[in-house]
Amino acid sequence: MKYCEVCGNPNAEVHHIIFRSEASYLSNVSINYKYLCSRCHRGKNGPHINADVDLKYKRELQDKLFSLFSYKEYYSEEEIKKILNLSSSEVIRIFKDLKKYKEGYKKEEIISMCMGGRLYMDEAEKELMELIERVKVV
């Protein structure tokens, strides 16, 4: 029996942090799961109604992915498959749209793909990225 990760109630259901409509290839990947009771899942403070809660869960997942992929910049398909515990069919679905470099797949692109094609940043991070981009132009 699974318990709600928010309130501890029994009979929790699976919430897909990155919605199936955003990344169907992650629908069976456990790192994308959060167990929630029906109230915490679909209630007024659940991720389907409350955008702040949804963003919080997405940022937690993104942080976990950055931690899992923290030891180098490029990864092989086999390494990614092992790190994320993916099936062969999930690997094919994920990698069909990722650019493969001679060193392998780039960490940020892997994480972005796992996040439904984007990275979630707070305002300070966005400002820093914009500043970095401006400096690159000069």
Coordinates of C-alpha atoms in Angstrom, one line a residue:
M1 CA 0.0 0.0 0.0
K2 CA 1.3 3.5 -0.9
Y3 CA 0.8 6.4 1.4
C4 CA 0.4 10.1 0.4
E5 CA 3.7 11.9 0.5
V6 CA 2.0 15.0 1.7
C7 CA -0.4 14.0 4.4
G8 CA 0.3 10.3 5.0
N9 CA -3.2 9.0 4.1
P10 CA -3.3 5.4 2.8
N11 CA -4.4 4.5 -0.7
A12 CA -2.4 7.1 -2.5
E13 CA -2.5 7.3 -6.3
V14 CA 0.3 8.1 -8.7
H15 CA 0.8 11.7 -9.7
H16 CA 2.9 12.2 -12.8
I17 CA 5.1 15.2 -12.0
I18 CA 5.7 15.8 -15.7
F19 CA 2.3 15.2 -17.1
R20 CA 1.8 12.4 -19.7
S21 CA 0.7 15.1 -22.2
E22 CA 4.1 16.8 -21.7
A23 CA 6.3 13.7 -21.9
S24 CA 4.4 10.4 -22.5
Y25 CA 7.7 8.5 -22.5
L26 CA 8.1 9.2 -18.8
S27 CA 4.7 7.8 -17.8
N28 CA 6.2 4.6 -16.4
V29 CA 9.4 6.0 -15.0
S30 CA 9.3 6.0 -11.2
I31 CA 11.4 9.2 -10.8
N32 CA 8.5 11.0 -12.3
Y33 CA 6.0 9.7 -9.7
K34 CA 4.7 11.3 -6.5
Y35 CA 2.2 9.4 -4.4
L36 CA -0.7 11.5 -3.4
C37 CA -4.1 10.8 -1.9
S38 CA -7.1 12.0 -4.0
R39 CA -7.4 15.2 -1.9
C40 CA -3.7 16.2 -2.2
H41 CA -3.8 15.2 -5.9
R42 CA -6.9 16.9 -7.2
G43 CA -8.0 19.1 -4.4
K44 CA -7.5 22.9 -4.2
N45 CA -3.9 22.5 -2.9
G46 CA -3.1 19.7 -5.4
P47 CA -0.8 20.1 -8.4
H48 CA -3.6 20.0 -10.9
I49 CA -5.3 23.1 -9.4
N50 CA -2.5 24.9 -7.6
A51 CA 0.3 26.1 -10.0
D52 CA 2.7 26.8 -7.2
V53 CA 2.4 23.2 -5.9
D54 CA 2.9 21.9 -9.5
L55 CA 6.0 24.1 -9.9
K56 CA 7.3 23.0 -6.6
Y57 CA 7.1 19.3 -7.5
K58 CA 8.6 20.0 -10.9
R59 CA 11.6 21.8 -9.3
E60 CA 12.1 18.9 -6.9
L61 CA 12.2 16.5 -9.8
Q62 CA 14.6 18.7 -11.8
D63 CA 16.9 19.1 -8.7
K64 CA 16.8 15.3 -8.3
L65 CA 17.8 14.9 -12.0
F66 CA 20.6 17.3 -11.7
S67 CA 21.9 15.4 -8.7
L68 CA 21.6 12.1 -10.6
F69 CA 23.5 13.5 -13.5
S70 CA 26.1 15.5 -11.5
Y71 CA 29.3 13.6 -12.1
K72 CA 30.0 14.5 -15.8
E73 CA 28.7 16.5 -18.8
Y74 CA 27.9 13.7 -21.3
Y75 CA 26.3 10.3 -20.9
S76 CA 25.9 7.2 -23.0
E77 CA 22.4 5.7 -23.7
E78 CA 23.4 2.8 -21.4
E79 CA 24.4 5.1 -18.5
I80 CA 21.1 7.0 -18.8
K81 CA 19.1 3.8 -19.0
K82 CA 20.8 2.6 -15.8
I83 CA 20.5 6.0 -13.9
L84 CA 16.8 6.4 -14.7
N85 CA 16.0 2.7 -14.6
L86 CA 14.5 2.9 -18.1
S87 CA 13.2 0.1 -20.3
S88 CA 14.6 -0.3 -23.9
S89 CA 11.4 1.1 -25.4
E90 CA 11.5 4.2 -23.1
V91 CA 15.1 4.7 -24.1
I92 CA 14.2 4.7 -27.8
R93 CA 11.3 7.2 -27.2
I94 CA 13.5 9.6 -25.2
F95 CA 16.5 9.5 -27.5
K96 CA 14.8 9.9 -30.8
D97 CA 14.7 13.7 -30.3
L98 CA 18.0 14.2 -28.5
K99 CA 21.1 15.3 -30.3
K100 CA 24.0 12.8 -29.8
Y101 CA 27.5 14.4 -29.6
K102 CA 30.7 12.4 -30.1
E103 CA 31.0 12.4 -26.2
G104 CA 27.4 11.2 -25.8
Y105 CA 24.2 13.0 -24.7
K106 CA 24.6 16.4 -23.0
K107 CA 23.5 16.5 -19.4
E108 CA 21.3 19.7 -19.7
E109 CA 19.5 18.3 -22.8
I110 CA 18.8 14.9 -21.0
I111 CA 17.3 16.8 -18.1
S112 CA 15.3 19.1 -20.3
M113 CA 13.9 16.2 -22.2
C114 CA 13.0 14.5 -18.9
M115 CA 11.3 17.7 -17.8
G116 CA 9.0 17.7 -20.9
G117 CA 11.3 19.8 -23.0
R118 CA 12.1 22.7 -20.6
L119 CA 14.0 23.6 -17.5
Y120 CA 12.2 25.3 -14.6
M121 CA 14.1 28.3 -13.2
D122 CA 13.2 30.9 -10.5
E123 CA 13.5 34.6 -11.3
A124 CA 17.1 34.9 -10.0
E125 CA 18.2 32.0 -12.2
K126 CA 16.4 33.5 -15.2
E127 CA 18.2 36.9 -14.7
L128 CA 21.5 35.1 -14.3
M129 CA 21.0 33.2 -17.5
E130 CA 20.0 36.4 -19.4
L131 CA 23.2 38.1 -18.1
I132 CA 25.3 35.2 -19.2
E133 CA 23.8 35.3 -22.7
R134 CA 24.4 39.0 -22.9
V135 CA 28.1 38.6 -21.9
K136 CA 28.5 35.8 -24.6
V137 CA 27.2 38.3 -27.3
V138 CA 29.8 40.9 -26.3

